[in-house]
Amino acid sequence: MKDKTEKLEKKKLKKKRIKVRHPIGVKLGSIFSFLVILVLGITVALVYILFANDERVNAKANTISLNETTANSVQTQFSNIQITTNNFYNILYFIKDDNHFEEEAAYFYKELFNSNPDILFLYSSEFGYQASPDFKSSYPSGQKIFEDWLKENAGIRYSVIGGNYIIKDLKTTFNRDYILATLFPYNNTVVCVCFDVEALKESCFKNSNATYIVNQYGEPLIYENSKAVLDAGLVPSFDVVKEVLNSSSGNEYIFKDSNNENWIYIRSNFLEDTCSAITLASESSILKAINLTALRIIAISVAVFFLAIMIIRFFSRSLTNPIEDLVAATNSIDKGNYDIHLRPKTKDEIGYLTDRFINMSGGLAERNRLMTTFTKFVNKDIAEKAANGQLTLGGEDKNATVFFSDIRSFTAMSEKMTAPQVVEFLNDYFTRMVDCVNKTNGIVDKFIGDAVMAVWGAATTNGSPEEDAWAAIKAALMMRIALYHFNENQIKHGRNPIKIGCGINSGPIVAGQIGSEDHMNYTVIGDTVNLASRTEALNKPFATDILITENTYLLVKDKIVVEEMPGVHVKGKTDPIKMYAVVNAKGVKGPKDIHKLREFLGWDEPELDKVNTDEEEKKYKIGK
């Protein structure tokens, strides 16, 4: 049964979910979405800003490394061929005087071509022209072709004799691809070795970066006629290569092609600057991997984003559901319902908070029961301050307004009633009167038999002595109306109507908890209190229901209609204190003078000249 009740209570709580402007779940989702988008944006930006720069640096470093590697490889190949040729001619010079020189030379030529298949033919001014069997069969007139070329380029011959090292491309001469001729001096003669560079070309163009080999004149030795290079406008003129060779900016050169794309050129010289390796790479190929990586990051981030939204939604519900239960329970407590049904669902901070909230609601329920009982005996404001520890044993000076009221001839009236009737009568009367005090932010200090003592501006205030005095008079005027309805009820039930008198005085008082540590009572004392009591007693001879002193009148004179009464002498003062009967509040419908007021109250006109206001009040006296 208990579980059923709890389930029903939870359903009620869920139905009463409050609508908030910015739910936590929406906040969490929004914050997380913002963070994911922010991280995504920053990541992509970093890819382009940081990684792109790093990639450019790395690509440049790789290009330089490739350029150096290719240059070293080609240099090694060219040097090996030159060394091989030198060694070969050293042997020929060593055996040239032998009787069997021709047979021995033929043998060495055969071994040379067999062990060096890339060498196509050799030429020496002294030993003549010799070609490999394959090249000889392909070019039977190869010797004449070469010698004719050498005659046409007599300048090259003289340059070599002068000690220069020259490499030329003989593609057009022999109408054959991948054929180079290296010419260098040997014993004051010209030596030429012609060799195939197809294998070298594969090493120069085997990856995305192309490396060109050119001689000191900028003439291409090893090059590629691929579409990408042709589209870049680099072949066949090799104008850019010549610009690179003639550039004064060092070994790096940037070229922008007709498609507005940047190309990076790296140059390395080798073989005593007779050859150069020029490696180029396009910026688009460098950024291609970066663009692909960025797209992948975006795709992964979007997938993670949607996955995270689902996770955060699940997580937010596990967080917000208990919080919503706590909010609903808080609203229930705020409305005075302390009987809530909550159970911790988790063992985290929310679970701990729920457990503490349950304990707190139990404490609040107990406190509410105590306060409800306590405020039946003590003013609610005093009770709350006492419960919060704001009231301590002792007093403080205040400027307040004190009120006394009394029922005329109640002693004689009560003798004709039974005890239950007296209690019922007083409870009904006090309920109406106290309500007027509470509505004007006053505090009922005590009940003295049928009398009521109240104060404004002591434990609580309306803001100023003027406002407190006006609140006290408003309470008295409200009591006048409340008494009128009370008497209607008395007459209706065959009982006699009653009359009351109200006395009000304003001034300094001492307010505080008076008593012992075990039993204290919050009250006010002082001459102001005594004069208020004496003022209330003068209502009977003056035939008035609300009497105020001059002290109070001066604070509210612009708000009330009064009739001045004979003054009262107070100990320590020469002049009597003036008394004023409150007729009505200004601008309010009702009596406009004291005579109309007495007519409304059903009281006879008094003989004021026979009233002795200085006669000591013997009924009771408050304070000393």
Coordinates of C-alpha atoms in Angstrom, one line a residue:
M1 CA 0.0 0.0 0.0
K2 CA 2.9 2.3 0.9
D3 CA 4.6 1.6 -2.4
K4 CA 1.4 2.4 -4.2
T5 CA 1.1 5.7 -2.5
E6 CA 4.7 6.6 -3.3
K7 CA 4.2 5.7 -6.9
L8 CA 1.0 7.9 -7.1
E9 CA 2.9 10.7 -5.4
K10 CA 5.8 10.5 -7.9
K11 CA 3.3 10.5 -10.8
K12 CA 1.7 13.7 -9.3
L13 CA 5.2 15.2 -9.0
K14 CA 6.0 14.4 -12.6
K15 CA 2.7 15.9 -13.8
K16 CA 3.5 19.1 -11.9
R17 CA 6.9 19.6 -13.5
I18 CA 7.6 23.3 -13.6
K19 CA 8.4 24.9 -16.9
V20 CA 11.7 26.7 -16.6
R21 CA 13.1 29.1 -19.2
H22 CA 16.5 27.4 -19.5
P23 CA 16.3 23.7 -18.5
I24 CA 19.6 22.1 -17.4
G25 CA 19.3 19.4 -20.1
V26 CA 19.1 22.1 -22.8
K27 CA 22.0 24.0 -21.2
L28 CA 24.1 20.8 -21.1
G29 CA 23.3 20.0 -24.7
S30 CA 23.9 23.6 -25.8
I31 CA 27.2 23.9 -23.9
F32 CA 28.4 20.6 -25.2
S33 CA 27.3 21.3 -28.8
F34 CA 29.1 24.7 -28.6
L35 CA 32.2 23.1 -27.2
V36 CA 32.2 20.4 -29.9
I37 CA 31.6 22.9 -32.7
L38 CA 34.3 25.1 -31.1
V39 CA 36.8 22.3 -30.9
L40 CA 35.9 21.2 -34.4
G41 CA 36.5 24.7 -35.7
I42 CA 39.7 25.1 -33.8
T43 CA 40.9 21.7 -34.9
V44 CA 40.3 22.4 -38.6
A45 CA 41.8 25.8 -38.2
L46 CA 44.9 24.3 -36.6
V47 CA 45.1 21.8 -39.4
Y48 CA 45.3 24.6 -41.9
I49 CA 47.2 27.1 -39.9
L50 CA 49.6 25.0 -37.9
F51 CA 49.7 21.6 -39.7
A52 CA 49.7 23.2 -43.2
N53 CA 52.8 25.3 -42.2
D54 CA 54.4 22.2 -40.7
E55 CA 53.6 20.2 -43.8
R56 CA 55.1 22.9 -46.0
V57 CA 58.2 22.9 -43.9
N58 CA 58.3 19.1 -43.9
A59 CA 57.6 19.0 -47.6
K60 CA 60.4 21.4 -48.2
A61 CA 62.7 19.4 -46.0
N62 CA 61.6 16.2 -47.9
T63 CA 62.2 17.9 -51.2
I64 CA 65.6 19.0 -50.1
S65 CA 66.4 15.6 -48.9
L66 CA 65.1 14.0 -52.1
N67 CA 67.1 16.5 -54.1
E68 CA 70.3 15.7 -52.3
T69 CA 69.7 11.9 -52.4
T70 CA 69.0 12.1 -56.2
A71 CA 72.0 14.3 -56.8
N72 CA 74.2 11.9 -54.8
S73 CA 72.8 9.0 -56.7
V74 CA 73.4 10.6 -60.1
Q75 CA 76.8 11.9 -59.1
T76 CA 77.8 8.4 -57.9
Q77 CA 76.6 6.9 -61.2
F78 CA 78.4 9.5 -63.3
S79 CA 81.6 9.3 -61.1
N80 CA 81.6 5.5 -61.3
I81 CA 81.4 5.7 -65.1
Q82 CA 84.2 8.2 -65.2
I83 CA 86.3 6.1 -62.8
T84 CA 85.6 3.0 -64.7
T85 CA 86.5 4.7 -68.0
N86 CA 89.7 6.1 -66.5
N87 CA 90.7 2.7 -65.2
F88 CA 89.9 1.1 -68.5
Y89 CA 92.1 3.6 -70.4
N90 CA 94.9 3.2 -67.9
I91 CA 94.9 -0.5 -68.7
L92 CA 95.0 0.2 -72.4
Y93 CA 97.9 2.6 -72.0
F94 CA 99.7 0.0 -70.0
I95 CA 99.3 -2.7 -72.7
K96 CA 99.5 -0.5 -75.8
D97 CA 103.0 -1.5 -76.6
D98 CA 102.3 -5.2 -76.4
N99 CA 102.6 -7.4 -79.5
H100 CA 99.1 -8.7 -79.0
F101 CA 97.5 -5.4 -78.1
E102 CA 94.6 -5.6 -80.4
E103 CA 93.5 -9.0 -79.1
E104 CA 94.0 -7.9 -75.5
A105 CA 92.2 -4.6 -76.1
A106 CA 89.3 -6.5 -77.7
Y107 CA 89.1 -8.7 -74.7
F108 CA 89.0 -5.8 -72.3
Y109 CA 86.4 -4.0 -74.3
K110 CA 84.3 -7.1 -74.2
E111 CA 84.6 -7.4 -70.4
L112 CA 83.9 -3.7 -70.0
F113 CA 80.6 -3.8 -71.9
N114 CA 79.6 -7.1 -70.2
S115 CA 80.2 -5.8 -66.7
N116 CA 78.8 -2.3 -67.5
P117 CA 75.6 -2.8 -69.6
D118 CA 74.7 0.9 -69.2
I119 CA 77.9 2.0 -71.2
L120 CA 77.0 2.2 -74.9
F121 CA 80.3 3.2 -76.5
L122 CA 83.7 4.7 -75.7
Y123 CA 85.7 7.3 -77.6
S124 CA 89.3 8.4 -77.3
S125 CA 91.4 10.6 -79.5
E126 CA 94.1 8.0 -79.1
F127 CA 92.3 4.7 -79.1
G128 CA 89.3 5.6 -81.3
Y129 CA 85.7 4.5 -81.1
Q130 CA 84.4 1.3 -79.6
A131 CA 80.7 0.4 -79.0
S132 CA 78.9 -2.4 -77.2
P133 CA 77.5 -5.2 -79.4
D134 CA 73.9 -4.1 -78.8
F135 CA 74.5 -0.5 -79.6
K136 CA 76.7 -1.4 -82.6
S137 CA 74.0 -3.6 -84.1
S138 CA 71.4 -0.8 -83.5
Y139 CA 73.7 2.0 -84.8
P140 CA 76.2 0.5 -87.3
S141 CA 77.3 3.9 -88.3
G142 CA 77.5 5.1 -84.7
Q143 CA 81.2 6.1 -85.0
K144 CA 80.6 8.4 -87.9
I145 CA 77.5 10.0 -86.3
F146 CA 79.5 10.7 -83.1
E147 CA 82.6 12.0 -84.9
D148 CA 80.4 14.2 -87.1
W149 CA 78.7 15.6 -83.9
L150 CA 82.2 16.2 -82.4
K151 CA 83.3 18.1 -85.4
E152 CA 80.1 20.2 -85.3
N153 CA 80.8 21.0 -81.7
A154 CA 84.5 21.8 -81.9
G155 CA 84.1 24.2 -79.0
I156 CA 83.3 21.3 -76.7
R157 CA 86.5 19.5 -77.8
Y158 CA 88.6 22.5 -77.0
S159 CA 86.9 23.1 -73.7
V160 CA 87.5 19.5 -72.6
I161 CA 91.2 19.7 -73.7
G162 CA 91.3 22.8 -71.6
G163 CA 90.4 20.7 -68.6
N164 CA 86.6 21.0 -68.4
Y165 CA 84.2 18.3 -67.6
I166 CA 81.1 18.3 -69.9
I167 CA 78.0 16.1 -70.1
K168 CA 75.7 16.3 -73.1
D169 CA 72.4 14.8 -74.1
L170 CA 72.8 12.9 -77.4
K171 CA 69.1 12.1 -77.8
T172 CA 68.6 14.1 -81.0
T173 CA 72.0 13.0 -82.4
F174 CA 71.2 9.3 -82.2
N175 CA 67.4 9.7 -82.1
R176 CA 67.4 7.6 -79.0
D177 CA 66.0 8.3 -75.5
Y178 CA 68.1 8.2 -72.3
I179 CA 71.5 8.6 -73.9
L180 CA 74.2 10.9 -72.3
A181 CA 77.8 11.5 -73.3
T182 CA 80.4 12.4 -70.7
L183 CA 83.5 14.2 -72.0
F184 CA 86.6 14.7 -69.9
P185 CA 90.3 15.2 -70.5
Y186 CA 92.7 12.2 -70.2
N187 CA 96.5 12.6 -70.9
N188 CA 95.8 15.8 -72.9
T189 CA 93.3 14.0 -75.1
V190 CA 89.5 14.0 -75.2
V191 CA 87.8 11.0 -73.7
C192 CA 84.0 10.4 -74.1
V193 CA 81.9 7.7 -72.6
C194 CA 78.3 7.4 -73.7
F195 CA 75.8 5.6 -71.5
D196 CA 72.1 4.8 -70.9
V197 CA 70.4 6.7 -68.1
E198 CA 67.0 5.0 -68.2
A199 CA 67.6 3.5 -64.7
L200 CA 68.6 6.9 -63.4
K201 CA 65.4 8.4 -64.8
E202 CA 63.3 6.0 -62.8
S203 CA 65.1 7.0 -59.6
C204 CA 64.5 10.7 -60.4
F205 CA 60.8 10.4 -61.1
K206 CA 59.7 7.4 -59.1
N207 CA 57.6 9.5 -56.6
S208 CA 55.4 12.6 -56.7
N209 CA 58.4 15.0 -56.6
A210 CA 60.2 15.3 -59.9
T211 CA 64.0 15.8 -60.1
Y212 CA 65.6 17.1 -63.3
I213 CA 69.3 16.7 -64.1
V214 CA 70.7 19.6 -66.2
N215 CA 74.3 20.5 -67.2
Q216 CA 76.0 23.8 -66.4
Y217 CA 74.4 25.3 -69.5
G218 CA 70.9 24.5 -68.3
E219 CA 70.4 21.9 -71.0
P220 CA 68.3 18.9 -69.8
L221 CA 70.1 15.6 -69.2
I222 CA 67.4 13.6 -67.3
Y223 CA 63.9 15.0 -67.5
E224 CA 60.2 14.0 -67.7
N225 CA 57.6 15.1 -70.2
S226 CA 54.6 14.1 -68.0
K227 CA 51.2 15.9 -68.4
A228 CA 51.5 17.6 -65.0
V229 CA 54.8 19.1 -65.9
L230 CA 53.6 20.0 -69.4
D231 CA 50.5 21.7 -67.9
A232 CA 52.8 23.6 -65.6
G233 CA 54.5 25.1 -68.6
L234 CA 57.9 23.7 -67.6
V235 CA 58.7 21.6 -70.7
P236 CA 60.1 21.7 -73.3
S237 CA 61.6 25.2 -73.0
F238 CA 63.1 24.7 -69.6
D239 CA 63.0 28.4 -69.2
V240 CA 62.1 28.0 -65.5
V241 CA 65.1 25.7 -65.0
K242 CA 67.4 28.4 -66.5
E243 CA 65.8 30.9 -64.2
V244 CA 66.5 28.7 -61.2
L245 CA 70.2 28.3 -62.3
N246 CA 70.6 32.0 -62.7
S247 CA 68.7 32.9 -59.5
S248 CA 70.6 34.8 -56.9
S249 CA 68.2 33.7 -54.1
G250 CA 70.1 30.6 -53.2
N251 CA 69.1 27.0 -53.8
E252 CA 65.3 27.6 -53.4
Y253 CA 63.0 29.1 -56.0
I254 CA 59.2 29.7 -56.1
F255 CA 57.4 29.6 -59.5
K256 CA 53.7 30.4 -60.1
D257 CA 52.4 28.6 -63.2
S258 CA 49.6 29.6 -65.6
N259 CA 47.0 28.0 -63.2
N260 CA 48.2 30.3 -60.4
E261 CA 49.7 27.3 -58.5
N262 CA 52.9 27.6 -56.7
W263 CA 55.8 25.3 -57.4
I264 CA 58.8 24.9 -55.2
Y265 CA 62.2 24.3 -56.9
I266 CA 65.2 23.0 -54.9
R267 CA 68.7 23.0 -56.6
S268 CA 71.8 21.0 -55.8
N269 CA 75.1 21.2 -57.8
F270 CA 77.4 18.3 -58.1
L271 CA 80.4 17.1 -60.2
E272 CA 82.2 20.4 -59.5
D273 CA 79.1 22.4 -60.6
T274 CA 79.0 20.8 -64.0
C275 CA 75.6 19.3 -63.2
S276 CA 72.6 20.4 -61.2
A277 CA 69.7 18.3 -59.7
I278 CA 66.5 20.4 -59.6
T279 CA 63.6 18.9 -57.6
L280 CA 60.1 20.5 -57.8
A281 CA 56.9 19.9 -55.9
S282 CA 53.5 21.6 -56.3
E283 CA 51.8 23.2 -53.3
S284 CA 48.5 21.5 -54.1
S285 CA 50.1 18.1 -53.8
I286 CA 51.4 19.2 -50.3
L287 CA 48.0 20.4 -49.2
K288 CA 46.1 17.5 -50.7
A289 CA 46.9 15.3 -47.7
I290 CA 46.0 18.1 -45.3
N291 CA 42.7 18.7 -47.0
L292 CA 41.9 15.0 -46.9
T293 CA 42.8 14.9 -43.2
A294 CA 40.7 17.9 -42.5
L295 CA 37.7 16.3 -44.2
R296 CA 38.2 13.1 -42.2
I297 CA 38.4 15.1 -39.0
I298 CA 35.2 16.9 -39.8
A299 CA 33.4 13.7 -40.7
I300 CA 34.6 12.0 -37.5
S301 CA 33.8 15.1 -35.5
V302 CA 30.2 15.2 -36.9
A303 CA 29.8 11.5 -36.1
V304 CA 31.2 12.0 -32.6
F305 CA 29.0 15.1 -32.2
F306 CA 25.8 13.2 -32.8
L307 CA 26.9 10.2 -30.7
A308 CA 27.8 12.7 -27.9
I309 CA 24.4 14.4 -28.1
M310 CA 22.8 11.0 -27.5
I311 CA 25.1 10.3 -24.6
I312 CA 24.7 13.7 -23.1
R313 CA 20.9 13.4 -23.4
F314 CA 20.9 10.2 -21.5
F315 CA 23.3 11.6 -19.0
S316 CA 21.3 14.9 -18.6
R317 CA 18.1 12.9 -17.9
S318 CA 19.9 11.0 -15.2
L319 CA 20.9 14.3 -13.7
T320 CA 17.8 16.4 -14.4
N321 CA 15.2 13.9 -13.4
P322 CA 16.3 13.8 -9.7
I323 CA 16.7 17.6 -9.8
E324 CA 13.2 18.0 -11.1
D325 CA 12.0 15.7 -8.4
L326 CA 13.7 17.9 -5.9
V327 CA 12.3 21.0 -7.4
A328 CA 8.8 19.6 -7.3
A329 CA 9.3 18.5 -3.7
T330 CA 10.6 22.0 -2.9
N331 CA 7.4 23.6 -4.4
S332 CA 5.4 21.2 -2.3
I333 CA 7.2 22.2 0.8
D334 CA 6.9 25.9 -0.2
K335 CA 3.1 25.4 -0.2
G336 CA 3.3 23.9 3.3
N337 CA 3.1 20.2 2.3
Y338 CA 6.0 18.5 4.1
D339 CA 4.8 15.0 3.3
I340 CA 7.0 14.2 0.3
H341 CA 8.0 10.8 -1.2
L342 CA 11.6 10.8 -2.5
R343 CA 14.3 8.2 -2.6
P344 CA 17.9 8.6 -3.7
K345 CA 18.3 6.9 -7.1
T346 CA 22.1 7.3 -7.3
K347 CA 25.1 7.2 -5.0
D348 CA 26.6 10.5 -6.3
E349 CA 26.2 14.1 -5.1
I350 CA 22.6 14.2 -6.4
G351 CA 21.8 11.0 -4.3
Y352 CA 23.4 12.5 -1.3
L353 CA 21.5 15.8 -1.8
T354 CA 18.3 13.9 -2.1
D355 CA 19.0 12.0 1.1
R356 CA 19.8 15.3 2.9
F357 CA 16.7 16.9 1.4
I358 CA 14.5 14.2 2.9
N359 CA 16.1 14.7 6.3
M360 CA 15.7 18.5 5.8
S361 CA 12.0 18.2 4.9
G362 CA 11.5 16.1 8.1
G363 CA 13.2 18.8 10.1
L364 CA 11.1 21.5 8.4
A365 CA 8.0 19.6 9.2
E366 CA 8.9 19.3 12.8
R367 CA 9.9 23.0 12.9
N368 CA 6.7 23.9 11.3
R369 CA 4.7 22.0 13.9
L370 CA 6.6 23.7 16.7
M371 CA 6.3 27.1 15.1
T372 CA 2.6 26.6 14.5
T373 CA 2.2 25.7 18.2
F374 CA 4.6 28.4 19.3
T375 CA 3.0 31.3 17.4
K376 CA -0.3 30.6 19.2
F377 CA 1.4 31.8 22.3
V378 CA 4.0 34.3 20.9
N379 CA 3.9 36.7 18.0
K380 CA 4.9 35.1 14.7
D381 CA 7.8 37.5 14.0
I382 CA 9.1 37.2 17.6
A383 CA 8.8 33.4 17.3
E384 CA 10.8 33.3 14.0
K385 CA 13.5 35.6 15.4
A386 CA 13.7 33.5 18.5
A387 CA 13.9 30.3 16.5
N388 CA 16.7 31.8 14.3
G389 CA 18.6 32.9 17.4
Q390 CA 18.2 36.6 16.6
L391 CA 16.8 37.4 20.1
T392 CA 19.0 37.2 23.1
L393 CA 18.6 38.0 26.8
G394 CA 18.8 41.8 27.1
G395 CA 17.3 44.9 25.7
E396 CA 17.8 47.8 23.2
D397 CA 16.6 51.3 22.8
K398 CA 13.9 51.8 20.2
N399 CA 11.6 54.6 19.1
A400 CA 8.2 52.9 18.9
T401 CA 4.4 53.4 19.2
V402 CA 2.6 51.5 22.0
F403 CA -1.1 50.6 22.0
F404 CA -3.5 49.5 24.8
S405 CA -7.1 48.5 24.5
D406 CA -9.6 47.5 27.1
I407 CA -13.2 46.3 27.2
R408 CA -15.5 48.6 29.2
S409 CA -17.1 46.9 32.3
F410 CA -15.9 43.5 31.3
T411 CA -15.6 42.3 34.9
A412 CA -19.2 42.8 35.6
M413 CA -20.1 41.2 32.2
S414 CA -18.0 38.1 32.9
E415 CA -19.6 37.5 36.2
K416 CA -22.8 36.7 34.3
M417 CA -21.1 34.1 32.0
T418 CA -19.8 30.7 32.6
A419 CA -16.1 30.0 32.3
P420 CA -16.4 28.4 28.8
Q421 CA -18.6 31.3 27.7
V422 CA -15.9 33.8 28.9
V423 CA -13.2 31.9 27.0
E424 CA -15.3 31.6 23.8
F425 CA -16.2 35.3 24.0
L426 CA -12.6 36.5 24.5
N427 CA -11.2 34.1 21.8
D428 CA -13.7 35.6 19.3
Y429 CA -12.9 39.1 20.3
F430 CA -9.1 38.7 20.5
T431 CA -9.1 37.0 17.0
R432 CA -10.7 40.0 15.4
M433 CA -8.5 42.6 17.3
V434 CA -5.2 40.7 16.8
D435 CA -5.9 40.4 13.1
C436 CA -6.0 44.2 12.8
V437 CA -2.6 44.4 14.6
N438 CA -1.0 41.7 12.3
K439 CA -2.3 43.4 9.2
T440 CA -0.5 46.6 10.0
N441 CA 2.8 44.8 10.9
G442 CA 2.4 45.3 14.6
I443 CA 3.2 42.8 17.4
V444 CA 0.8 41.8 20.2
D445 CA 3.0 42.1 23.3
K446 CA 0.6 40.5 25.7
F447 CA -3.0 40.0 26.8
I448 CA -3.8 41.4 30.3
G449 CA -7.2 39.9 31.1
D450 CA -9.5 41.5 28.5
A451 CA -6.9 44.1 27.6
V452 CA -4.5 44.0 24.6
M453 CA -1.1 45.5 24.5
A454 CA 0.6 45.9 21.1
V455 CA 3.6 47.7 19.7
W456 CA 4.9 49.0 16.4
G457 CA 8.6 49.7 15.7
A458 CA 10.1 47.3 18.3
A459 CA 10.9 43.8 17.0
T460 CA 9.6 44.9 13.5
T461 CA 9.1 48.2 11.9
N462 CA 7.3 49.8 9.0
G463 CA 10.4 51.8 8.2
S464 CA 10.2 54.9 10.3
P465 CA 8.5 56.2 13.6
E466 CA 6.0 58.1 11.4
E467 CA 5.0 55.0 9.5
D468 CA 4.8 52.9 12.8
A469 CA 2.5 55.6 14.4
W470 CA 0.3 55.7 11.3
A471 CA 0.2 51.8 11.3
A472 CA -1.0 51.8 15.0
I473 CA -3.8 54.3 14.2
K474 CA -4.9 52.3 11.2
A475 CA -5.0 49.2 13.4
A476 CA -7.2 51.1 15.9
L477 CA -9.5 52.3 13.1
M478 CA -9.8 48.8 11.8
M479 CA -10.6 47.6 15.3
R480 CA -13.5 50.1 15.4
I481 CA -15.0 48.5 12.3
A482 CA -14.2 45.0 13.6
L483 CA -15.9 45.8 16.9
Y484 CA -19.0 47.0 15.0
H485 CA -19.3 43.6 13.3
F486 CA -18.5 41.8 16.5
N487 CA -21.4 43.7 18.2
E488 CA -23.7 42.8 15.3
N489 CA -23.0 39.2 16.0
Q490 CA -23.5 39.8 19.8
I491 CA -27.0 41.4 19.2
K492 CA -27.9 38.6 16.7
H493 CA -27.3 36.0 19.4
G494 CA -29.1 38.0 22.1
R495 CA -26.1 39.3 23.9
N496 CA -25.2 42.8 24.8
P497 CA -22.8 44.8 22.7
I498 CA -19.5 45.9 24.2
K499 CA -17.4 49.1 24.2
I500 CA -13.7 49.4 24.0
G501 CA -11.1 52.1 24.5
C502 CA -7.8 52.4 22.7
G503 CA -4.8 54.4 23.9
I504 CA -1.8 55.1 21.7
N505 CA 1.5 56.9 22.6
S506 CA 4.8 57.2 20.7
G507 CA 8.3 57.6 22.0
P508 CA 11.4 55.9 23.3
I509 CA 11.1 52.5 24.8
V510 CA 13.4 49.6 25.9
A511 CA 12.6 46.4 24.0
G512 CA 14.0 43.0 24.5
Q513 CA 13.9 39.6 26.0
I514 CA 13.2 40.0 29.7
G515 CA 13.4 37.1 32.1
S516 CA 15.9 34.3 32.7
E517 CA 17.8 31.9 30.6
D518 CA 15.1 29.3 31.1
H519 CA 12.1 31.5 30.6
M520 CA 12.1 34.8 28.6
N521 CA 9.4 37.1 27.4
Y522 CA 9.8 39.7 24.6
T523 CA 8.2 43.0 25.8
V524 CA 8.7 46.7 25.9
I525 CA 9.0 48.9 29.0
G526 CA 9.4 52.6 29.8
D527 CA 7.5 55.9 30.4
T528 CA 6.1 55.7 26.9
V529 CA 4.4 52.4 27.8
N530 CA 3.0 53.8 31.0
L531 CA 1.6 56.9 29.3
A532 CA -0.1 54.7 26.6
S533 CA -1.8 52.7 29.4
R534 CA -2.9 55.9 31.1
T535 CA -4.1 57.3 27.8
E536 CA -6.3 54.2 27.2
A537 CA -7.9 54.7 30.6
L538 CA -9.0 58.2 29.7
N539 CA -11.3 57.0 26.9
K540 CA -14.1 56.2 29.4
P541 CA -14.4 59.7 30.9
F542 CA -13.8 61.4 27.5
A543 CA -16.5 59.1 25.9
T544 CA -14.0 58.2 23.0
D545 CA -12.8 54.9 21.6
I546 CA -9.4 56.0 20.2
L547 CA -7.2 58.4 22.1
I548 CA -3.7 59.4 21.1
T549 CA -1.1 61.5 22.8
E550 CA 0.5 64.7 21.4
N551 CA 3.7 62.6 20.7
T552 CA 1.8 60.4 18.3
Y553 CA -0.3 63.2 16.9
L554 CA 2.7 65.2 15.8
L555 CA 3.9 62.2 13.7
V556 CA 0.6 61.7 11.8
K557 CA -1.3 65.0 12.0
D558 CA -1.5 65.3 8.2
K559 CA -3.3 61.9 7.9
I560 CA -6.1 62.0 10.6
V561 CA -9.1 64.0 11.7
V562 CA -8.9 64.6 15.5
E563 CA -10.6 66.4 18.4
E564 CA -8.3 67.8 21.0
M565 CA -9.1 66.7 24.6
P566 CA -8.0 68.0 28.0
G567 CA -4.2 67.4 28.7
V568 CA -2.6 65.1 31.1
H569 CA 0.2 66.1 33.5
V570 CA 3.2 63.8 33.5
K571 CA 5.8 63.5 36.2
G572 CA 8.9 65.5 35.3
K573 CA 7.1 67.9 32.9
T574 CA 5.5 71.3 33.8
D575 CA 3.0 71.5 30.9
P576 CA 0.4 68.9 30.4
I577 CA 0.6 66.5 27.5
K578 CA -2.2 67.1 25.0
M579 CA -4.7 64.3 24.2
Y580 CA -6.5 63.9 20.9
A581 CA -9.5 61.8 20.1
V582 CA -9.2 60.2 16.6
V583 CA -12.3 60.8 14.6
N584 CA -11.3 59.3 11.3
A585 CA -8.6 59.2 8.7
K586 CA -8.5 62.1 6.2
G587 CA -10.3 61.4 3.0
V588 CA -12.1 58.3 4.3
K589 CA -15.9 58.0 4.4
G590 CA -17.2 58.2 8.0
P591 CA -17.6 60.6 10.9
K592 CA -16.1 64.0 10.4
D593 CA -16.2 65.3 14.0
I594 CA -16.3 63.9 17.6
H595 CA -20.1 64.4 17.9
K596 CA -20.8 62.3 14.8
L597 CA -18.4 59.7 16.1
R598 CA -20.1 59.4 19.4
E599 CA -23.4 59.2 17.6
F600 CA -22.0 56.3 15.5
L601 CA -20.7 54.6 18.6
G602 CA -24.0 55.2 20.5
W603 CA -22.2 57.0 23.3
D604 CA -23.5 60.0 25.3
E605 CA -21.8 63.3 25.3
P606 CA -19.6 63.6 28.4
E607 CA -19.2 66.5 30.8
L608 CA -15.5 67.2 30.1
D609 CA -15.3 70.0 32.7
K610 CA -15.8 67.5 35.4
V611 CA -13.1 65.0 34.2
N612 CA -10.0 64.9 36.3
T613 CA -7.2 63.7 34.0
D614 CA -4.6 63.8 36.7
E615 CA -6.3 61.2 38.9
E616 CA -4.0 58.2 39.2
E617 CA -5.0 55.2 37.3
K618 CA -5.3 52.3 39.8
K619 CA -6.3 49.5 37.5
Y620 CA -2.7 48.6 36.4
K621 CA 0.6 50.2 35.6
I622 CA 3.2 49.0 33.1
G623 CA 6.9 49.5 34.0
K624 CA 8.5 51.9 36.4

